[in-house]
mmCIF file of C-alpha atoms in Angstrom:
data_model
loop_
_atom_site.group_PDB
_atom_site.id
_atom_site.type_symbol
_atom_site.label_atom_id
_atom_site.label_comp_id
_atom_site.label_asym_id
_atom_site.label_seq_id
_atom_site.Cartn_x
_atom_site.Cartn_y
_atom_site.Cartn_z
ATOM 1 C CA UNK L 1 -77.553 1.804 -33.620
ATOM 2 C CA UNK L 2 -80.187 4.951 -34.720
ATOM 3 C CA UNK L 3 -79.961 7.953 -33.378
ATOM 4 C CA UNK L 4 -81.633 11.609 -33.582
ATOM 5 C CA UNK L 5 -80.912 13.856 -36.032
ATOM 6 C CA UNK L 6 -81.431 17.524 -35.577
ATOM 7 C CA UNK L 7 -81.431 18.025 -39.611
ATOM 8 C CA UNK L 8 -83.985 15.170 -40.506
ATOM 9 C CA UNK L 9 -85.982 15.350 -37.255
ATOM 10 C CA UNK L 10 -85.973 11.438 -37.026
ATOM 11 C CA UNK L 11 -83.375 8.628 -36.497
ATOM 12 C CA UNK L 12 -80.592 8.033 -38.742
ATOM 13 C CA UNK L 13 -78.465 4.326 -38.841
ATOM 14 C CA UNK L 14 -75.265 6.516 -40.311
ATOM 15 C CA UNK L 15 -74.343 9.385 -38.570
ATOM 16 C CA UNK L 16 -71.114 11.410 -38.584
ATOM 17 C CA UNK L 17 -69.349 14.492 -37.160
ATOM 18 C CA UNK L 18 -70.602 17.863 -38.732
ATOM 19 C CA UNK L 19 -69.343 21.003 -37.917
ATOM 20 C CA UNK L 20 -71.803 23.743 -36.850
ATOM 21 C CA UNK L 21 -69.762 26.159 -38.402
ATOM 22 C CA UNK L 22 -67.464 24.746 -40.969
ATOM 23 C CA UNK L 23 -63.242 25.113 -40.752
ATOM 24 C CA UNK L 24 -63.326 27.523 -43.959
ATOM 25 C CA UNK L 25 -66.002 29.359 -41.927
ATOM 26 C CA UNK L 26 -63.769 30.104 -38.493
ATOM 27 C CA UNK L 27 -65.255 26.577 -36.763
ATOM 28 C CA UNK L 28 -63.899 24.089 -34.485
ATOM 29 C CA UNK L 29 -63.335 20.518 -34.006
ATOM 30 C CA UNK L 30 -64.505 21.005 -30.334
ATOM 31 C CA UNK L 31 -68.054 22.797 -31.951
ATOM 32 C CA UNK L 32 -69.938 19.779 -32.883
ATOM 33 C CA UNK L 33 -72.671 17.832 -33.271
ATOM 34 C CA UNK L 34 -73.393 14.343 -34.736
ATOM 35 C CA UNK L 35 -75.584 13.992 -38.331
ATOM 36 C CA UNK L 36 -76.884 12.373 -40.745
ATOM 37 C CA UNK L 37 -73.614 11.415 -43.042
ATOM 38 C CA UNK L 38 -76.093 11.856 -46.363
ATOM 39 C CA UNK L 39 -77.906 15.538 -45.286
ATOM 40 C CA UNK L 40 -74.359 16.433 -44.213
ATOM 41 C CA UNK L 41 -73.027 15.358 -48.022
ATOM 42 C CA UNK L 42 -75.599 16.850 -49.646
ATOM 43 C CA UNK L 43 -78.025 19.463 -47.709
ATOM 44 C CA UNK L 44 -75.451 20.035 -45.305
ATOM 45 C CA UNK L 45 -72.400 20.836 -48.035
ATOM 46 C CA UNK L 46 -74.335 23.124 -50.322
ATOM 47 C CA UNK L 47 -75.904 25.601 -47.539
ATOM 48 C CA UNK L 48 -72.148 26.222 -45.951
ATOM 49 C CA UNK L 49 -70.128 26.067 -49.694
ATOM 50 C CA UNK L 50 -72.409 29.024 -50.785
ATOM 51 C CA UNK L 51 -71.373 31.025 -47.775
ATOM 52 C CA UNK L 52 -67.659 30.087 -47.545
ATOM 53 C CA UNK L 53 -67.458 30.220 -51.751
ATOM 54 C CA UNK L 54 -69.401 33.781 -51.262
ATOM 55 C CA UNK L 55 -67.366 36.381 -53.303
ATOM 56 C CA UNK L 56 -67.739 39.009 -50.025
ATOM 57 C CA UNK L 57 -67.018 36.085 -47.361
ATOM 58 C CA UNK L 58 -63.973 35.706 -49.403
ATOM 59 C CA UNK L 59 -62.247 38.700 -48.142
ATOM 60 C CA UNK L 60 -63.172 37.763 -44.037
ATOM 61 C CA UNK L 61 -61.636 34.245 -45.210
ATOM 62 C CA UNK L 62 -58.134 35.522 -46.907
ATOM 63 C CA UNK L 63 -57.495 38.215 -43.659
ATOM 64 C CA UNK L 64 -58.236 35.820 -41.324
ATOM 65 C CA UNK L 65 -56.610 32.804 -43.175
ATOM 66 C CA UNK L 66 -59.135 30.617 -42.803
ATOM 67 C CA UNK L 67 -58.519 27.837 -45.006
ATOM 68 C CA UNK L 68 -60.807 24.878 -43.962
ATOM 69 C CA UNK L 69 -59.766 21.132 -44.018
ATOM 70 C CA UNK L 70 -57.998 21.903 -48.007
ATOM 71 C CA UNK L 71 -55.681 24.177 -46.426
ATOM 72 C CA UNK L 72 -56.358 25.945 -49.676
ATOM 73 C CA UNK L 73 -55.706 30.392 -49.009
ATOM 74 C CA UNK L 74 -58.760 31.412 -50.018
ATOM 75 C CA UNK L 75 -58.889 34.702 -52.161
ATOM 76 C CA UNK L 76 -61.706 36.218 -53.664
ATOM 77 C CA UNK L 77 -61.626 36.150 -57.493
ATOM 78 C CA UNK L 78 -63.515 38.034 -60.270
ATOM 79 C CA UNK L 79 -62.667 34.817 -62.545
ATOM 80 C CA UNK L 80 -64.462 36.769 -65.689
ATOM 81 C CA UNK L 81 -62.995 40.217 -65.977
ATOM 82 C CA UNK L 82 -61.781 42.634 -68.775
ATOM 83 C CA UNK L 83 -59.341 45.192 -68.614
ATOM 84 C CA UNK L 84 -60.168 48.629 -70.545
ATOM 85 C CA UNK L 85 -58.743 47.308 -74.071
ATOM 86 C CA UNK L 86 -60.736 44.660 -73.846
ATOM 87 C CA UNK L 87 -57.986 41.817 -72.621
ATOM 88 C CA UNK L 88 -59.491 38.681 -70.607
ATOM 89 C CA UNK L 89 -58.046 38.884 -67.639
ATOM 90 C CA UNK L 90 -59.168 36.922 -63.778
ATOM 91 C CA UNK L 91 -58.512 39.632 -61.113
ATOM 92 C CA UNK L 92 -57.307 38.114 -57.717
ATOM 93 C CA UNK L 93 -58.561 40.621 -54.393
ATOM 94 C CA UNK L 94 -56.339 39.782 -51.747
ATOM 95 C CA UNK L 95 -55.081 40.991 -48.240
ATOM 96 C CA UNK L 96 -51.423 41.521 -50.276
ATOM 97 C CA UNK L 97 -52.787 43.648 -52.641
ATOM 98 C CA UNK L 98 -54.986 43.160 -56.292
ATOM 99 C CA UNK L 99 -53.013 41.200 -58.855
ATOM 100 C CA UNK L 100 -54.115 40.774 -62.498
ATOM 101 C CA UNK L 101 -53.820 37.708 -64.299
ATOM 102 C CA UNK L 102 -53.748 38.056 -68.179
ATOM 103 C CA UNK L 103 -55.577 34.732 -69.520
ATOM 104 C CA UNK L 104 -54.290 35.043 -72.586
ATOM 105 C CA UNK L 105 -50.362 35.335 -71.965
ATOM 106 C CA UNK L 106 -51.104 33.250 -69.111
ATOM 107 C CA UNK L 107 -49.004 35.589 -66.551
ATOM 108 C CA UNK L 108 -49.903 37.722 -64.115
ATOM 109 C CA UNK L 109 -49.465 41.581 -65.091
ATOM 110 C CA UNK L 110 -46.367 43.496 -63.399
ATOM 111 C CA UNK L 111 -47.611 46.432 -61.096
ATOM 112 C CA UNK L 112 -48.640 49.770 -63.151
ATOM 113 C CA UNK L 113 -48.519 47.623 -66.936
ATOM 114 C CA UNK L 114 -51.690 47.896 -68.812
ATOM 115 C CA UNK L 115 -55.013 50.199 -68.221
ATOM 116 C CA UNK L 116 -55.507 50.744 -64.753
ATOM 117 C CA UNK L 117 -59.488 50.282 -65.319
ATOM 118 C CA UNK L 118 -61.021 46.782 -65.425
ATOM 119 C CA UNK L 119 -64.934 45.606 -65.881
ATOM 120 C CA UNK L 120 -66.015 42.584 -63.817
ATOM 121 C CA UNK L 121 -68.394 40.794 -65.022
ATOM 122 C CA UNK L 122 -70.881 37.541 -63.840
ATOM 123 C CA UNK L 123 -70.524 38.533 -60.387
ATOM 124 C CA UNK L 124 -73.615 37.190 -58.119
ATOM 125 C CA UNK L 125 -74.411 37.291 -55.091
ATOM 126 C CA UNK L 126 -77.078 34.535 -53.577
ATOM 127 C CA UNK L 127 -79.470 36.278 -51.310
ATOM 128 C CA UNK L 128 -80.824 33.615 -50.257
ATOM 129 C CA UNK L 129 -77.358 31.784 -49.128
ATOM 130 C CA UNK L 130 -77.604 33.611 -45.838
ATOM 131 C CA UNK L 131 -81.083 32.549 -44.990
ATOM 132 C CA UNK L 132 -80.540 29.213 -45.671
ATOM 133 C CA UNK L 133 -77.239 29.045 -43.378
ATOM 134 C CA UNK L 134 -78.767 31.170 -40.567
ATOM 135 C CA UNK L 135 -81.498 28.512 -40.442
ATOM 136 C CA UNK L 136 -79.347 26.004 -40.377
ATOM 137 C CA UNK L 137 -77.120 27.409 -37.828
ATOM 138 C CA UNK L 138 -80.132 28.002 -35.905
ATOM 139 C CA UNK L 139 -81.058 23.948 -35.832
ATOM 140 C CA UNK L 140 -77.217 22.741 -35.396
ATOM 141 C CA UNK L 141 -76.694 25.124 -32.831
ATOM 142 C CA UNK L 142 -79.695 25.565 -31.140
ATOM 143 C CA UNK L 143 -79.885 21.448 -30.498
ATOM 144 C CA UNK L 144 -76.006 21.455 -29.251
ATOM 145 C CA UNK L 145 -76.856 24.018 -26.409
ATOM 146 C CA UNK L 146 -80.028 23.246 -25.002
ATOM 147 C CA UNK L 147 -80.652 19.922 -26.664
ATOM 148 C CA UNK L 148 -83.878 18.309 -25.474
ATOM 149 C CA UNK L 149 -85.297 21.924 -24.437
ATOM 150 C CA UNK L 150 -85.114 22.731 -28.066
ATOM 151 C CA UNK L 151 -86.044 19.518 -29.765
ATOM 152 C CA UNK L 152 -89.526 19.689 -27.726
ATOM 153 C CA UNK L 153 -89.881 23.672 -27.032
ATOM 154 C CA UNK L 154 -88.917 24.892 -30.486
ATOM 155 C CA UNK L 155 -90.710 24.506 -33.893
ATOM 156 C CA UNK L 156 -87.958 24.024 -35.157
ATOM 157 C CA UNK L 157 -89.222 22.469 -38.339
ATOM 158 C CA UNK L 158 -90.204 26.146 -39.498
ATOM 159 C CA UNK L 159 -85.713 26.537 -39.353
ATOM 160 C CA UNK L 160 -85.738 22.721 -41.584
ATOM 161 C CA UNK L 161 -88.251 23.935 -44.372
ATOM 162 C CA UNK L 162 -85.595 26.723 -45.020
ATOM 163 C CA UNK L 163 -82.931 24.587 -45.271
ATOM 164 C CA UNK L 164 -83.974 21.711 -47.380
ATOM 165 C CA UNK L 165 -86.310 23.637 -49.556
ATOM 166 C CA UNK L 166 -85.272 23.521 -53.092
ATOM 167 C CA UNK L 167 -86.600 27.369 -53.511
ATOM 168 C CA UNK L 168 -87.345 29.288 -51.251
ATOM 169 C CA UNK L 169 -90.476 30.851 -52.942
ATOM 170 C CA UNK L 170 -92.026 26.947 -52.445
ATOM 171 C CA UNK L 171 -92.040 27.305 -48.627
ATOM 172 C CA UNK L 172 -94.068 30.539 -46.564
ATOM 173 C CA UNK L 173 -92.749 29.398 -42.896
ATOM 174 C CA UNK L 174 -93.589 31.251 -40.023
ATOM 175 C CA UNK L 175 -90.413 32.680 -38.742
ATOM 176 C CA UNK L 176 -88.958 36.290 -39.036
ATOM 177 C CA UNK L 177 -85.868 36.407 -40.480
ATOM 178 C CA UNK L 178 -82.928 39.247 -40.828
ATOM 179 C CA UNK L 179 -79.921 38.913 -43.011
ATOM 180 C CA UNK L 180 -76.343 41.300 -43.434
ATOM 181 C CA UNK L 181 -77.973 42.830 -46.246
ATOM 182 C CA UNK L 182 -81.251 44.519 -44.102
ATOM 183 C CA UNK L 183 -81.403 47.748 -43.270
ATOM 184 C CA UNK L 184 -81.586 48.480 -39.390
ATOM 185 C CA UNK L 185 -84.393 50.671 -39.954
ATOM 186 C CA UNK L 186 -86.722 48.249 -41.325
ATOM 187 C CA UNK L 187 -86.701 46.100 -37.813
ATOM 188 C CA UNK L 188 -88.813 46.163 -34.994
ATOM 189 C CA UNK L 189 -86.150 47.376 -32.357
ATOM 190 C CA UNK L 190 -83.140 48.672 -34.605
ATOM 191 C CA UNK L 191 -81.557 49.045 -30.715
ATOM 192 C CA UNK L 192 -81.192 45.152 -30.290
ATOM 193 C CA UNK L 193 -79.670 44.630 -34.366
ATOM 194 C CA UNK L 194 -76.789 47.484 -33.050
ATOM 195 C CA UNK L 195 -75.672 45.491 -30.034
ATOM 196 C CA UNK L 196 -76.168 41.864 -31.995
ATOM 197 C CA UNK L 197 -73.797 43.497 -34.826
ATOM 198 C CA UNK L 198 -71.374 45.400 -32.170
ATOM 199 C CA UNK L 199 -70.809 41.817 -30.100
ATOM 200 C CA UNK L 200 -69.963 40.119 -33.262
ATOM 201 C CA UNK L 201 -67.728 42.505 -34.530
ATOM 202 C CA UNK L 202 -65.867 43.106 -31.289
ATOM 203 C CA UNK L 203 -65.277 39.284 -31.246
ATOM 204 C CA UNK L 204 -64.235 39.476 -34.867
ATOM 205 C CA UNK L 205 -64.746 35.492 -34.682
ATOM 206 C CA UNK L 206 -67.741 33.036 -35.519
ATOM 207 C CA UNK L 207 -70.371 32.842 -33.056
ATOM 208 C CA UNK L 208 -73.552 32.151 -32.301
ATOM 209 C CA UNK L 209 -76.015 34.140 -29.813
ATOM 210 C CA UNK L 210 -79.469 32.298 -28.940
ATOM 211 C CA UNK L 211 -82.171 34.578 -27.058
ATOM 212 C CA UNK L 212 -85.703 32.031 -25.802
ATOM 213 C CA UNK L 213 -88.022 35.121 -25.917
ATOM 214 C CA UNK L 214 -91.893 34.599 -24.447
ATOM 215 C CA UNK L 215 -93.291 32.945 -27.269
ATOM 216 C CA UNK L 216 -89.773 32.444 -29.847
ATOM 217 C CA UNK L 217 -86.366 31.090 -29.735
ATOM 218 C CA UNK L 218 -83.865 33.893 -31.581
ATOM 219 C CA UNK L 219 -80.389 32.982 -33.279
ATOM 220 C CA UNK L 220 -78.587 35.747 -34.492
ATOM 221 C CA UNK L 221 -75.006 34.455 -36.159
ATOM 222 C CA UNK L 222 -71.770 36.138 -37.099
ATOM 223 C CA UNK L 223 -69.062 34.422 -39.536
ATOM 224 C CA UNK L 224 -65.704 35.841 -38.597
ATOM 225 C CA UNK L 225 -66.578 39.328 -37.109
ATOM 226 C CA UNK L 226 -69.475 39.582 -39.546
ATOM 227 C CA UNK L 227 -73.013 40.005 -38.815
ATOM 228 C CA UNK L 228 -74.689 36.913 -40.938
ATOM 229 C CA UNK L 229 -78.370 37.529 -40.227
ATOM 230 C CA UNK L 230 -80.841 36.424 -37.209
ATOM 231 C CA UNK L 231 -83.817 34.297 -37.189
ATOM 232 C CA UNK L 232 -86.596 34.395 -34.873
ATOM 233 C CA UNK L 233 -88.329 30.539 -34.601
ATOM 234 C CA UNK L 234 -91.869 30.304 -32.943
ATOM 235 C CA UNK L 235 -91.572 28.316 -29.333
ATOM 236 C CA UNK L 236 -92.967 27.347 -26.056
ATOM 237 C CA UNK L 237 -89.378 28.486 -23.806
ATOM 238 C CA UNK L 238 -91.223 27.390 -20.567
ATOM 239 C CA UNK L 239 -88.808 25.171 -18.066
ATOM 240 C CA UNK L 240 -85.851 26.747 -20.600
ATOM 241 C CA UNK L 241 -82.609 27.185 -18.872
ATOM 242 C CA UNK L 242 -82.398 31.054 -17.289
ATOM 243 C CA UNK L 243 -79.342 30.654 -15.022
ATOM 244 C CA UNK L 244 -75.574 30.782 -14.936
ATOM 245 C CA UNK L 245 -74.374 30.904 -18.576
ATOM 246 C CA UNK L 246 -78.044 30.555 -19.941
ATOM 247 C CA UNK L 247 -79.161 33.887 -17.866
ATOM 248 C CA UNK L 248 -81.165 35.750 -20.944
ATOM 249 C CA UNK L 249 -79.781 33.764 -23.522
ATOM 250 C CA UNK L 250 -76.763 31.530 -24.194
ATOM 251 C CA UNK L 251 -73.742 32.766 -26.517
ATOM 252 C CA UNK L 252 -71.257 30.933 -28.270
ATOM 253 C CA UNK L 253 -68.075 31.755 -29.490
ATOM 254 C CA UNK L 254 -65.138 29.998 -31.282
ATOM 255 C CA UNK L 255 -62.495 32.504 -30.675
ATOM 256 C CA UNK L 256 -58.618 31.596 -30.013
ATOM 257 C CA UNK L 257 -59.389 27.857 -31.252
ATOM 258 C CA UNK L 258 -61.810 27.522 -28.025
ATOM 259 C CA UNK L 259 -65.094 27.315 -27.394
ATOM 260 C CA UNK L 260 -66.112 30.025 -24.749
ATOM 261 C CA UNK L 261 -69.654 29.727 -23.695
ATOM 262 C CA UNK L 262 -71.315 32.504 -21.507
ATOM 263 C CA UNK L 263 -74.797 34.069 -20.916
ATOM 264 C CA UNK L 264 -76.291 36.466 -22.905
ATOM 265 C CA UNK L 265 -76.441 38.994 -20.049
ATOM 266 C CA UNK L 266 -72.444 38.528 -19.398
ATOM 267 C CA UNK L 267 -72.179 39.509 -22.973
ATOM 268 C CA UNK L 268 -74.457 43.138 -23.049
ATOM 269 C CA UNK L 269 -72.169 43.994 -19.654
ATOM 270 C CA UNK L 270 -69.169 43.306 -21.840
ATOM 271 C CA UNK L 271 -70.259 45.145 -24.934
ATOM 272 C CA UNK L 272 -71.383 47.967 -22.820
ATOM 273 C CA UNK L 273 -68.041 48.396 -21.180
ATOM 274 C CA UNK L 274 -66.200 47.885 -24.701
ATOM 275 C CA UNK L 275 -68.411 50.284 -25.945
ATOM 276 C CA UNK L 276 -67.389 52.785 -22.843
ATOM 277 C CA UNK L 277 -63.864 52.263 -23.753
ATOM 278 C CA UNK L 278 -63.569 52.927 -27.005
ATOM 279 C CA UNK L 279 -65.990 56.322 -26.137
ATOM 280 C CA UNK L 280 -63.208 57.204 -23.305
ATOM 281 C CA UNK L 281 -60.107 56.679 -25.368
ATOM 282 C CA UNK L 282 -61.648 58.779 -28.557
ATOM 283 C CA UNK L 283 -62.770 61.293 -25.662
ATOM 284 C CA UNK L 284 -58.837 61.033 -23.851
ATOM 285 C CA UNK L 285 -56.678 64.026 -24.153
ATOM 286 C CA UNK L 286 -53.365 62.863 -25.647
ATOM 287 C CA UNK L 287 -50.404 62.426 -22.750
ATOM 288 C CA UNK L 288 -46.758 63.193 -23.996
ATOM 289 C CA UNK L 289 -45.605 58.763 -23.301
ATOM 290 C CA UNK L 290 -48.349 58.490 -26.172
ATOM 291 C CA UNK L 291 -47.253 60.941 -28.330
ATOM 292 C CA UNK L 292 -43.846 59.719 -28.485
ATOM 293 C CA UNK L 293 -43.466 56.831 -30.528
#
């Protein structure tokens, strides 16, 4: 039996489960959505490997252990590295500590032997690995909350041309899109980026805020505490949900291996009132219980 596909925009005769956000990437088995098996083996499995194999994401994935179905540690590794004589060496960045593996011994070094001074080298970043996964986040996501709402309201196909395009310099669509990398400064309302980027990091989990504006539906996504990036998709929001847990926007996060859904409004109240405490306990004068430890 076919049935829709948020990725291909059409009917598929083979679909299977796909994780919004991948395991590796802080997701759940209860965060779901059904796919095309093919765009999820292909499309699907090169957007989220650049972000979970992304040397930076690497260092969110080894603190908070998140291994993905190969129950594989992940640790971020300079695989081509030198130390100062010149030695091949692959230098291992972990939570424990930075250990340095001599390639040609084939050992790892004991702490304080050799030069204390190594060169990495072939180290890349993919700029546009975040783009691609907001977008796709944005689709997966987007469909899974308010389902038919944003398969008719949304355009949806602006967040697919990101996605699927082989280079991004082939496709001009007309969205407005933010990644980790921006600076505040250069956005319309640096204000909103501050309390996008303080609700994800006060979560420190993955989650997903969408925002229907007047004439846009916004997805702004954070990968284990980090800020990924935001994406603003041109839409007609009229008849949208605006109640209950969809008052101002609906926010997902995957935080203590649940799913807690609430509005967008609930979550600026709590911010604010994390925000206050932290402000009253740096403002607190000390009390002799604290001070004795």
């Amino acid at each position: 039996m076919s049935e829709y596909c948020i990725y291909l925009d059409g009917l598929s005769d083979d679909m299977s489960k796909e994780h919004i956000f991948q395991m590796s990437l802080g997701g759940l088995d209860s965060f779901c959505i059904q796919a095309d098996r093919k765009f999820n083996n292909t499309v699907g499995s090169r957007v989220d490997g650049a972000i979970a194999n992304d040397f930076l994401m690497l260092f969110k994935r080894d603190r908070a252990e998140a291994k993905g179905h190969s129950g594989t540690h992940p640790e971020p590794i300079a695989r081509r590295a030198t130390l100062e004589d010149g030695t091949p060496i692959q230098a291992i960045f972990s939570k424990t500590g930075l250990r340095l593996y001599d390639l040609k011994q084939k050992r790892y070094l004991a702490k304080g032997e050799g030069t204390r001074t190594i060169k990495v080298s072939d180290l890349k970043l993919d700029m546009d690995a975040d783009i691609r996964f907001v977008a796709k986040i944005a689709l997966a996501a987007g469909y899974y909350a308010y389902d038919d709402f944003f398969k008719n309201g949304v355009q949806h196909s602006q967040a697919r041309m990101i996605v699927t395009a082989e280079r991004l310099t082939d496709v001009n669509p007309s969205v407005r899109l933010y990644t980790r990398f921006q600076d505040p400064e250069t956005l319309p309302d640096p204000s909103d980026y501050q309390l996008f980027k303080a609700a994800i990091e006060l979560s420190g989990c993955s989650c997903v805020l969408m925002l229907p504006g007047k004439d846009c539906f916004g997805v702004i996504v954070g990968v284990l505490g980090e800020f990924m990036g935001m994406i603003n998709i041109p839409a007609n929001t009229t008849g949208f949900p605006n109640e209950g847990t969809y008052s101002l926007g609906h926010c997902i996060f995957l935080q203590e291996g649940k799913v807690k859904r609430m509005s967008f409004r609930h979550l600026c109240n709590k911010v604010l009132e994390e925000m206050e405490k932290i402000g009253d306990n740096k403002n607190a004068e000390p009390n002799a219980a604290e001070d004795e430890i």
